[in-house]
Short mmCIF file of C-alpha atoms in Angstrom, two decimals:
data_model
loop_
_atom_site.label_atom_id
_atom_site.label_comp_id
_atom_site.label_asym_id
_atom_site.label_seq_id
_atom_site.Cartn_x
_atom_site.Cartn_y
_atom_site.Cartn_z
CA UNK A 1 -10.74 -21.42 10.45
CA UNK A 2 -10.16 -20.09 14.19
CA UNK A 3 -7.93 -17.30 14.42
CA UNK A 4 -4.15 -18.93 15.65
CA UNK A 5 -2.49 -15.82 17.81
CA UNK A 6 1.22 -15.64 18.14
CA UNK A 7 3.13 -14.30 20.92
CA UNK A 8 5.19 -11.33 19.99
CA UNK A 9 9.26 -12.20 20.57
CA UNK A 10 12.04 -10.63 20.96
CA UNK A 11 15.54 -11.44 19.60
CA UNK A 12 16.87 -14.10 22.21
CA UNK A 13 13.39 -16.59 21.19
CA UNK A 14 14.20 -16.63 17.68
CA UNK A 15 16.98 -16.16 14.92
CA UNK A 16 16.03 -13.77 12.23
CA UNK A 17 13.37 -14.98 9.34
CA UNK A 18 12.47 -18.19 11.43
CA UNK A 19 8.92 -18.37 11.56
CA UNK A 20 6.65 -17.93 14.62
CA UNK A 21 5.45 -21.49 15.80
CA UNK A 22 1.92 -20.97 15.69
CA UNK A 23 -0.54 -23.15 17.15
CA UNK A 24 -4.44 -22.99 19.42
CA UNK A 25 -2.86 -21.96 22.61
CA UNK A 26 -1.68 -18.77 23.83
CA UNK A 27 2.07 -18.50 24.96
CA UNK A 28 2.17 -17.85 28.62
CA UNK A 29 4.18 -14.60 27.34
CA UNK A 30 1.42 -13.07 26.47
CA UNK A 31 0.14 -9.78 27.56
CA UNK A 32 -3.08 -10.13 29.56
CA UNK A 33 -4.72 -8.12 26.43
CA UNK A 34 -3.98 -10.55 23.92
CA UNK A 35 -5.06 -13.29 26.08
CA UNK A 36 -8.48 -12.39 26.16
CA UNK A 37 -8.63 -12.18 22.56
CA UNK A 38 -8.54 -15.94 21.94
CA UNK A 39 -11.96 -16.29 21.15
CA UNK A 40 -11.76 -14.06 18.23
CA UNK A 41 -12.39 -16.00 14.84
CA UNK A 42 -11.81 -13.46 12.29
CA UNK A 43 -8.34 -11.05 12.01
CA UNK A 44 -10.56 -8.23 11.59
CA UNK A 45 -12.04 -8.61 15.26
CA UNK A 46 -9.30 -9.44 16.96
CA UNK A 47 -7.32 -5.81 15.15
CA UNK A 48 -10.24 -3.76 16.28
CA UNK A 49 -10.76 -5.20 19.47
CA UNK A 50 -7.53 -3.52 20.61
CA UNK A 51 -7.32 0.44 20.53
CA UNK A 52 -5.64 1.85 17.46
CA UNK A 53 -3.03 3.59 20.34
CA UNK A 54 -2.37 0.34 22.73
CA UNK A 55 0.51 -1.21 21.96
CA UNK A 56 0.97 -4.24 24.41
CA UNK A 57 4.86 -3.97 26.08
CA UNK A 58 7.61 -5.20 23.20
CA UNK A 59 5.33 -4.47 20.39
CA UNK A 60 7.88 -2.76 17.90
CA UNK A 61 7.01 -2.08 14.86
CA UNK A 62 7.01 -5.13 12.63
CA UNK A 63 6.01 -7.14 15.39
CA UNK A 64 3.27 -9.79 14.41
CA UNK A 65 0.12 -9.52 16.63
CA UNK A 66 -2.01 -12.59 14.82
CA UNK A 67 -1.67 -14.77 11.96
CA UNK A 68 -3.58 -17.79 10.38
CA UNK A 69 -3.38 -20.00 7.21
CA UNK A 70 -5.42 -18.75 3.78
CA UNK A 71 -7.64 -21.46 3.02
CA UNK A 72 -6.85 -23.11 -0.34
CA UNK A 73 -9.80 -21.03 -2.49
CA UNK A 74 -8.01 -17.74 -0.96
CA UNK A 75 -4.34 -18.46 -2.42
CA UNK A 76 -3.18 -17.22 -5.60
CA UNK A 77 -2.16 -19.15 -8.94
CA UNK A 78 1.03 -20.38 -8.31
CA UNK A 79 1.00 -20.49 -4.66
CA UNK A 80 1.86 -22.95 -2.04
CA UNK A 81 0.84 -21.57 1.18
CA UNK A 82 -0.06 -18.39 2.59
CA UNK A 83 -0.61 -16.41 5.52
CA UNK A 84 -2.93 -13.12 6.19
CA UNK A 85 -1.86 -11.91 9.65
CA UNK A 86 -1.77 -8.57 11.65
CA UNK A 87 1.41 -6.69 12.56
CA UNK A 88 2.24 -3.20 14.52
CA UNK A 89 3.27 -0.40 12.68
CA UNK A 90 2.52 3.76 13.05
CA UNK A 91 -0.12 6.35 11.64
CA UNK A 92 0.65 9.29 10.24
CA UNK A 93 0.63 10.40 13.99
CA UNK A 94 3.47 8.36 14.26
CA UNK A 95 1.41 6.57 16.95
CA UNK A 96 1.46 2.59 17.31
CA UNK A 97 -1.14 0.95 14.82
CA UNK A 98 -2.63 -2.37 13.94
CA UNK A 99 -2.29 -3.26 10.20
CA UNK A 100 -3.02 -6.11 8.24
CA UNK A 101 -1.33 -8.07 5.57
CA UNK A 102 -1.07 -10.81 3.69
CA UNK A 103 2.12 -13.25 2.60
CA UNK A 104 2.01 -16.27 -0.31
CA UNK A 105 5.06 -18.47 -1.47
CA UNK A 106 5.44 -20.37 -4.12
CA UNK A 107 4.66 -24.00 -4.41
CA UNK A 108 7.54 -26.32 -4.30
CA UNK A 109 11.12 -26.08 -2.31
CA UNK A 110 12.80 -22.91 -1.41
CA UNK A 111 16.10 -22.40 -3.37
CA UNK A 112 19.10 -21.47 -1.47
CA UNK A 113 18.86 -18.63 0.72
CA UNK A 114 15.22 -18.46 0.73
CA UNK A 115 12.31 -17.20 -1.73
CA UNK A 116 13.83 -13.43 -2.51
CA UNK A 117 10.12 -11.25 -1.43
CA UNK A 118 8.32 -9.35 -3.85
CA UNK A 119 5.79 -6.16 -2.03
CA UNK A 120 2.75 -6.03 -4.32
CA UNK A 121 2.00 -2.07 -3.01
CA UNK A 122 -1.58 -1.89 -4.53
CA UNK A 123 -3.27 1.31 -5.69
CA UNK A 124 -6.14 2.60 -5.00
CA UNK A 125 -8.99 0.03 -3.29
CA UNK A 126 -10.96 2.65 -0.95
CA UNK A 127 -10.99 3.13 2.82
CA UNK A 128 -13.55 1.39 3.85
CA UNK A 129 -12.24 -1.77 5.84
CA UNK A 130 -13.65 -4.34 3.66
CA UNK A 131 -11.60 -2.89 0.58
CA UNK A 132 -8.31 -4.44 1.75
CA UNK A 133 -6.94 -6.54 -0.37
CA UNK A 134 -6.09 -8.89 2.32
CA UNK A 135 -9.88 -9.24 2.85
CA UNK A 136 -11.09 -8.44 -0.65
CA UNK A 137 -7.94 -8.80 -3.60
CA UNK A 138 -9.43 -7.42 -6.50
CA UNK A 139 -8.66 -9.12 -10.04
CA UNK A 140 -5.99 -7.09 -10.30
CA UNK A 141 -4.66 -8.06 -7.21
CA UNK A 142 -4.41 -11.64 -7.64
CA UNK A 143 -3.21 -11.42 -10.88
CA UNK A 144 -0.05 -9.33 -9.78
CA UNK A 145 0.33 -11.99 -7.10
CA UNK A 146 0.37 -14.77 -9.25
CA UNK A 147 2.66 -13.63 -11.61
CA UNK A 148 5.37 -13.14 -9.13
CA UNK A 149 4.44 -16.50 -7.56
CA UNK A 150 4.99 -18.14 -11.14
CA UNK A 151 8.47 -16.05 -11.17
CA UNK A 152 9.74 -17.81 -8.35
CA UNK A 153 9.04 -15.00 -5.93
CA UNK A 154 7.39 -14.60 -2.54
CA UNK A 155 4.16 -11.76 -2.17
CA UNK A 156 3.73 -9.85 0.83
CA UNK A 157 0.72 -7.40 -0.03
CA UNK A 158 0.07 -5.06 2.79
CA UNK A 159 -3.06 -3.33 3.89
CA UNK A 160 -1.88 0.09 4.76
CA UNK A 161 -2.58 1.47 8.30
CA UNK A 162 -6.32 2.13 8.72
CA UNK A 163 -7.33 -0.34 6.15
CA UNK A 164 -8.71 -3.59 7.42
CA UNK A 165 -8.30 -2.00 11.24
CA UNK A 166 -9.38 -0.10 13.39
CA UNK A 167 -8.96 3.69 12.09
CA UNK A 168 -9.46 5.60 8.92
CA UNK A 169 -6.49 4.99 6.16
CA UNK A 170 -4.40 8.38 5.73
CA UNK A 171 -4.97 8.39 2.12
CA UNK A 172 -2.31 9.24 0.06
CA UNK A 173 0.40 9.83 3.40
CA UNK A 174 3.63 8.29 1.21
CA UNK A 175 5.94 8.78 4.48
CA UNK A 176 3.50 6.24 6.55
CA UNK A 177 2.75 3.81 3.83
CA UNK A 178 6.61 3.64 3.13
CA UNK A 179 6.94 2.78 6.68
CA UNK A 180 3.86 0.35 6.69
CA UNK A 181 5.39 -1.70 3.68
CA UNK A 182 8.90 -2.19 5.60
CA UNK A 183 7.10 -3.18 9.16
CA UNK A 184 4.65 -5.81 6.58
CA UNK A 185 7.75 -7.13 5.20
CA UNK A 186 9.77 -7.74 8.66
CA UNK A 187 6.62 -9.39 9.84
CA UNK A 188 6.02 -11.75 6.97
CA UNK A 189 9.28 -13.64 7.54
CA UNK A 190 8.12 -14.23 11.27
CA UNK A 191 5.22 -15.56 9.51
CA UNK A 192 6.29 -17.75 6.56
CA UNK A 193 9.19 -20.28 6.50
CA UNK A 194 11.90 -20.10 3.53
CA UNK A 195 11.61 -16.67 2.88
CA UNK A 196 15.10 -14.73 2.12
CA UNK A 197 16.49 -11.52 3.52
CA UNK A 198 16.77 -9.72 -0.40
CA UNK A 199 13.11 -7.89 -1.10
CA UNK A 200 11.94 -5.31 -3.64
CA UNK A 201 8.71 -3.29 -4.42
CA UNK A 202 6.28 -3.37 -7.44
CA UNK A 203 4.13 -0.46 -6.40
CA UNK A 204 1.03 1.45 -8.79
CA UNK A 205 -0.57 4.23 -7.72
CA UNK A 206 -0.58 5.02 -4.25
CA UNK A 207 1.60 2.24 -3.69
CA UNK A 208 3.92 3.69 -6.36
CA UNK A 209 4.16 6.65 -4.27
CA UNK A 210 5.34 4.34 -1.66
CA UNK A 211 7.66 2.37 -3.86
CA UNK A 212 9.83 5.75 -4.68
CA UNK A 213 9.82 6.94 -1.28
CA UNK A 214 11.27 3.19 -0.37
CA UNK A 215 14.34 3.58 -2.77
CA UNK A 216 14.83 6.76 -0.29
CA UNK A 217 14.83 5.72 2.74
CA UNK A 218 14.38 1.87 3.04
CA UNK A 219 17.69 1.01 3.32
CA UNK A 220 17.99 3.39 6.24
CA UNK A 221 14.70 2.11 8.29
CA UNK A 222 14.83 -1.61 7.40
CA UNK A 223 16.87 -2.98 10.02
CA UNK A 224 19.75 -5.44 10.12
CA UNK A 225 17.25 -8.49 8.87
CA UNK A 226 16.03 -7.17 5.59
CA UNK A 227 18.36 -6.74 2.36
CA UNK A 228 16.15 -4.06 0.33
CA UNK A 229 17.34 -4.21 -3.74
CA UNK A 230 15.16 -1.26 -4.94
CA UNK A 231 11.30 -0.12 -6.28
CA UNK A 232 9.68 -0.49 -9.67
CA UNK A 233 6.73 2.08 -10.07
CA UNK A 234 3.99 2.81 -12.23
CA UNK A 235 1.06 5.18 -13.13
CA UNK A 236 2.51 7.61 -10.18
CA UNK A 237 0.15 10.35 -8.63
CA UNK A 238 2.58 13.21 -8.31
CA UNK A 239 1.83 16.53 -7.58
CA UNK A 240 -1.83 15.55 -5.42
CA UNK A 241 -1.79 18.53 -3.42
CA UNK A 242 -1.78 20.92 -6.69
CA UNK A 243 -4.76 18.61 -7.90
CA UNK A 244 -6.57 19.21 -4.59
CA UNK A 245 -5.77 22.66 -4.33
CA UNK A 246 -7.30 23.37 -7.90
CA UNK A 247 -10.48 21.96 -7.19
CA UNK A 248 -13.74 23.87 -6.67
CA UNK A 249 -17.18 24.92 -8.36
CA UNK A 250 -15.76 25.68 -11.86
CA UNK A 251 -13.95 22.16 -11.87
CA UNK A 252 -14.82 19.78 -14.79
CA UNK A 253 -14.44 16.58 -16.02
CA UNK A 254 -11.06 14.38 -14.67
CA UNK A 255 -10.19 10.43 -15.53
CA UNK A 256 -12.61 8.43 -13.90
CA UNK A 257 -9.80 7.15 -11.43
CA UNK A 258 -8.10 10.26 -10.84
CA UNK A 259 -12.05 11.53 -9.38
CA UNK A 260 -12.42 8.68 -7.30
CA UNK A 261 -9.06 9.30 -5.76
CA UNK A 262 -9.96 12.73 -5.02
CA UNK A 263 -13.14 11.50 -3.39
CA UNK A 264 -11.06 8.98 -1.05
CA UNK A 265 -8.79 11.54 -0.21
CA UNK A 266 -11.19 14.38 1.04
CA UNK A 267 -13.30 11.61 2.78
CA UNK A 268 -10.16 10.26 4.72
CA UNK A 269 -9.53 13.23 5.47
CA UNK A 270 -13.01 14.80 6.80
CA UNK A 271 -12.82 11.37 9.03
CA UNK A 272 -9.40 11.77 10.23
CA UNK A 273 -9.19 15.22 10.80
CA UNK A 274 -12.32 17.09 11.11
CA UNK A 275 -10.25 20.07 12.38
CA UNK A 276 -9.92 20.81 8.67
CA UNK A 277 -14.06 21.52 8.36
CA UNK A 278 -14.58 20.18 4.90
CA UNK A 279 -18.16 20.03 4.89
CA UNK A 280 -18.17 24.29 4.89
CA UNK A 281 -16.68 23.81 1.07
CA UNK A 282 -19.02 21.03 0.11
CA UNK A 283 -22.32 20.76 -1.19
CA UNK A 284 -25.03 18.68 0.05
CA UNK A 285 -24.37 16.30 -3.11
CA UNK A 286 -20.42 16.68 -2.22
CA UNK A 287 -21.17 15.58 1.34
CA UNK A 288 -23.29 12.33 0.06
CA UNK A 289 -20.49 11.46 -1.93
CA UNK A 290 -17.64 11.57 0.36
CA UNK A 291 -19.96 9.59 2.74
CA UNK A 292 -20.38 7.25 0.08
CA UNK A 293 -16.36 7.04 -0.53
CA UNK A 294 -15.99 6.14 3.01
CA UNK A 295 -18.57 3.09 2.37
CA UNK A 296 -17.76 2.10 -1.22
CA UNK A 297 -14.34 0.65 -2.88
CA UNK A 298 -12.53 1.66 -5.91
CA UNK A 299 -14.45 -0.27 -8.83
CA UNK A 300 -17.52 0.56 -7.25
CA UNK A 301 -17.28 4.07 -6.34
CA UNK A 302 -15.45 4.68 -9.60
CA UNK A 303 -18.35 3.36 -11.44
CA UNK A 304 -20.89 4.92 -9.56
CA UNK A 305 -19.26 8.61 -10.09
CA UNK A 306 -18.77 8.21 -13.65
CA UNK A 307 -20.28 11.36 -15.47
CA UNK A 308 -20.31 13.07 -12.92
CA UNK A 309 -18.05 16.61 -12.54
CA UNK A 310 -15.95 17.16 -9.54
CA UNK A 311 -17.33 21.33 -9.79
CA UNK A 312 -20.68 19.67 -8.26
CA UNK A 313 -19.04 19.22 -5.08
CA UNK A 314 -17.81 22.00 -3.69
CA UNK A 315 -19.86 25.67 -3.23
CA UNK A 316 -16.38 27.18 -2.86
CA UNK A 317 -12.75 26.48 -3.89
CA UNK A 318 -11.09 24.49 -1.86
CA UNK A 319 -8.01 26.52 -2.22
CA UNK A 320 -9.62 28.81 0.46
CA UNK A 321 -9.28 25.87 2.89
CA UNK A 322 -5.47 26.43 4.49
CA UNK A 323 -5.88 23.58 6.73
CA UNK A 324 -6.73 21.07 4.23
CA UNK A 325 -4.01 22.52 1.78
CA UNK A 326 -1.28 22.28 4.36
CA UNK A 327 -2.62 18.71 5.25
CA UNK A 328 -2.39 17.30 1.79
CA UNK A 329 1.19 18.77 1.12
CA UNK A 330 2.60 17.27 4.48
CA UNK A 331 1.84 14.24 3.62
CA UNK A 332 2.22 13.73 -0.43
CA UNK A 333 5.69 14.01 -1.06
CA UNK A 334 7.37 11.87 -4.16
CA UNK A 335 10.77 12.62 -4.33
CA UNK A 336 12.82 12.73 -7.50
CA UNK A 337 16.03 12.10 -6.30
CA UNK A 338 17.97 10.63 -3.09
CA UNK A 339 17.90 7.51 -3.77
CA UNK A 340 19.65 4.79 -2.28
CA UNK A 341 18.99 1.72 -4.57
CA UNK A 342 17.84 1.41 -8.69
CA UNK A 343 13.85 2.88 -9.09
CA UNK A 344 11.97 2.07 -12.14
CA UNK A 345 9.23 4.49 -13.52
CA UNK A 346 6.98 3.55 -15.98
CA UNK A 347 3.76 5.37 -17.27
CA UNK A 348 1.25 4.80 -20.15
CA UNK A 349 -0.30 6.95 -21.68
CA UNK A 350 -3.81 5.52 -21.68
CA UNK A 351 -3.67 5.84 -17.96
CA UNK A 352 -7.25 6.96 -16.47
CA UNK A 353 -5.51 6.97 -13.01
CA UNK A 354 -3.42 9.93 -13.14
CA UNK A 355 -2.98 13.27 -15.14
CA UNK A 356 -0.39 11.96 -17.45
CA UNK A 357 0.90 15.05 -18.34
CA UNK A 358 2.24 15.78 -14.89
CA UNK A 359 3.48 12.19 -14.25
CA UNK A 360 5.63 12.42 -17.54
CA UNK A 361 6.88 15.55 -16.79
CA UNK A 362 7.76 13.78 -13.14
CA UNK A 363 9.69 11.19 -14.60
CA UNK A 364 12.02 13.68 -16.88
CA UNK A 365 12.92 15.47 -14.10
CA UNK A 366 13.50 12.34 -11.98
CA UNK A 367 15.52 10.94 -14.43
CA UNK A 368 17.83 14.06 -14.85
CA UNK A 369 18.47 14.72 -11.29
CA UNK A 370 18.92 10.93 -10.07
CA UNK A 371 21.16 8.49 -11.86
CA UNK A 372 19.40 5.55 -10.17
CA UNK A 373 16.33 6.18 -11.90
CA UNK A 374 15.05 4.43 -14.70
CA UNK A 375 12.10 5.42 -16.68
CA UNK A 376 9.73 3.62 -19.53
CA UNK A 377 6.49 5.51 -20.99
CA UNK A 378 4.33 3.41 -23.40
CA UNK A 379 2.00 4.41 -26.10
CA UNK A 380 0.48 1.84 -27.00
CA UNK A 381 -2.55 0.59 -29.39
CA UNK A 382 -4.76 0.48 -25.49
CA UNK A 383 -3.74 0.12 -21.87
CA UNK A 384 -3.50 -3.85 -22.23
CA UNK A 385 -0.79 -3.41 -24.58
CA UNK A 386 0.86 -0.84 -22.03
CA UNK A 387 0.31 -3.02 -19.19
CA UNK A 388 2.35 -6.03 -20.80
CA UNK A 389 5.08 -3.99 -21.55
CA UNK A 390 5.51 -2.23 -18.38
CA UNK A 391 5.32 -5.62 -16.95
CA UNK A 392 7.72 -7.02 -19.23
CA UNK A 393 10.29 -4.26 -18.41
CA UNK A 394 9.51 -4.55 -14.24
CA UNK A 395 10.15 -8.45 -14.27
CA UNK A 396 13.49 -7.84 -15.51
CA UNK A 397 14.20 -4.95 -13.19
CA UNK A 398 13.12 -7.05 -10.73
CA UNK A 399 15.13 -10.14 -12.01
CA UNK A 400 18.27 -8.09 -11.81
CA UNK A 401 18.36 -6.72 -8.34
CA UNK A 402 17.18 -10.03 -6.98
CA UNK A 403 20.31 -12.16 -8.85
CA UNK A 404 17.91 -14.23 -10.85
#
């Protein structure tokens, strides 16, 4: 399906949540640069055909740069119509970026006031551009969408910055995917029709990160269009930097997902900064397998690593490497109180994602110092069971600050 580009607008074009008219010609608005982008078929070309710094005149963040229908074998169960388009947001330089996203709605009429907007902040998927999940939902992804489309409940899932564009994700940077998820959601209802001002978050893993940092500060960096409710986390990767910092020759055996994370993070990293000068720590089978993490996504490279130790990897401990501590610490904050709207937690403790210890201990202290926060831990006969109930208890969180 050609690629349908929309002119960015300002406030006197449109009233808030009306939907860019979108159509094969160009608006005569349109920066020079965008113009000669028309040819491009695929979202993914036209994102990296502009400069991860260029931001054409007007383009604030939120601002939708392209958009174009999902064909009927990309939508979701339960879904009407959908949309995967590219809006501006920042880096972790705070620099403009190009990110991609993707919104669904449900099939049928919108009720009064519009579909209230559910953020699907996905975990883990890799770094490598086709691992977006607006290019490449995994299982997982698609059913989370379609169980909020059944509910009654627009999806916006967001690719965070780096991922599906041009640039290499900041893994793990909960400031900058926080802000990624508000600009996604602010562009989606340029996007779709019938979609209401009131939106919450259902975020796992490094989206849950996300999620908690949004019952922070969302309210604060949303803007007079959006109605944010609150967050509902799960299987949350707190205290990252310790993890990284720990790490070296004598390191063994971690969960399978918790390793693969640790493999996207010091690859994003050694792409994004090489000031840091990983590869001095590494050995030659820790290089090939950061390479690989910057090639492979999260089933893959998950499966691919499995039996293998972490100690492998490096010749010395990484704690010895300042610039890479400091790095990781700057940008992996999960706060634990602060909030400004209800956060749930919930953890299993089957998870193979994070050290469950630490994430337990997380949510007591969270819970104690924030009255806003709600927490749920599961044990469970297996992580199916764990997963139904944590779902169980989100969909009425999430029924309750939407007024359903």
């Amino acid at each position: 399906m050609p690629n349908r580009i929309s002119a960015p607008t300002g406030s006197h074009a449109r009233e808030p949540g009306q939907p860019i008219r979108r159509g094969p010609a160009v608006r005569s608005v349109l920066p020079r640069m965008i113009t000669s982008l028309m040819a491009a078929t695929v979202i993914g070309v036209v994102a990296q055909a502009v400069p991860a710094h260029a931001a054409p005149g007007g383009s604030a963040p939120g601002t939708v740069f392209t958009n174009r229908d999902l064909p009927a074998r990309s939508l979701a169960r339960g879904a009407g119509s959908g949309d995967s388009f590219t809006y501006w947001t920042t880096g972790t330089d705070r620099a403009p970026r190009l990110s991609t996203s993707i919104v669904q709605v449900p099939d049928g009429r919108a009720p009064k006031g519009g579909w209230p907007i559910v953020v699907w902040a996905h975990g883990s998927r890799g770094i490598a551009d086709q691992c977006a999940p607006s290019n490449q939902p995994t299982q997982a992804d698609r059913d989370e969408m379609g169980r909020w489309l059944d509910r009654g409940y627009a999806v916006v899932v967001p690719d965070y910055a780096g991922l599906g564009t041009k640039g290499t994700p900041e893994y793990f940077d909960t400031d900058t995917t926080a802000s990624n998820i508000v600009d996604a959601v602010r562009a989606s209802r340029d996007v779709a029709s019938g979609l209401a001002r009131r939106w919450a978050v259902v975020g796992e893993g490094q989206g849950a990160g996300a999620a908690i940092e949004l019952a922070r500060q969302a309210t604060r960096i949303q803007g007079p269009t959006l109605d944010y409710r609150g967050s509902a986390a799960s299987s949350i990767p707190v205290e990252f930097d310790t993890l990284i910092g720990s790490l070296g020759p004598s390191t063994t055996s971690m969960p399978n997902g918790v390793a693969a994370d640790v493999l996207f993070t010091l690859s994003a990293i050694r792409n994004a900064q090489p000031a840091v000068r990983l590869d001095p720590y590494l050995t030659d089978a820790g290089i090939g397998w950061l390479d690989r993490a910057a090639r492979d996504c999260a089933d893959d490279l998950t499966r691919e690593f499995a039996g293998q130790t972490l100690g492998s990897l490096f010749r010395t401990p990484l704690s010895e490497n300042r610039e890479l501590i400091e790095a990781v610490s700057r940008t992996h904050m999960i706060p634990i109180k602060g909030f400004t709207r209800p956060v749930m937690m919930t953890q299993s403790l089957f998870d193979q994602n994070v050290i469950v210890p630490l994430s337990l201990r997380y949510l007591n202290d969270a819970r104690a110092a924030d009255r806003r926060v709600t927490a749920r831990t599961y044990l469970a006969v297996n992580q199916q069971q764990s997963d139904a109930l944590s779902d169980n208890d989100i969909r009425w969180f999430v029924s309750r600050l939407a007024n359903r």
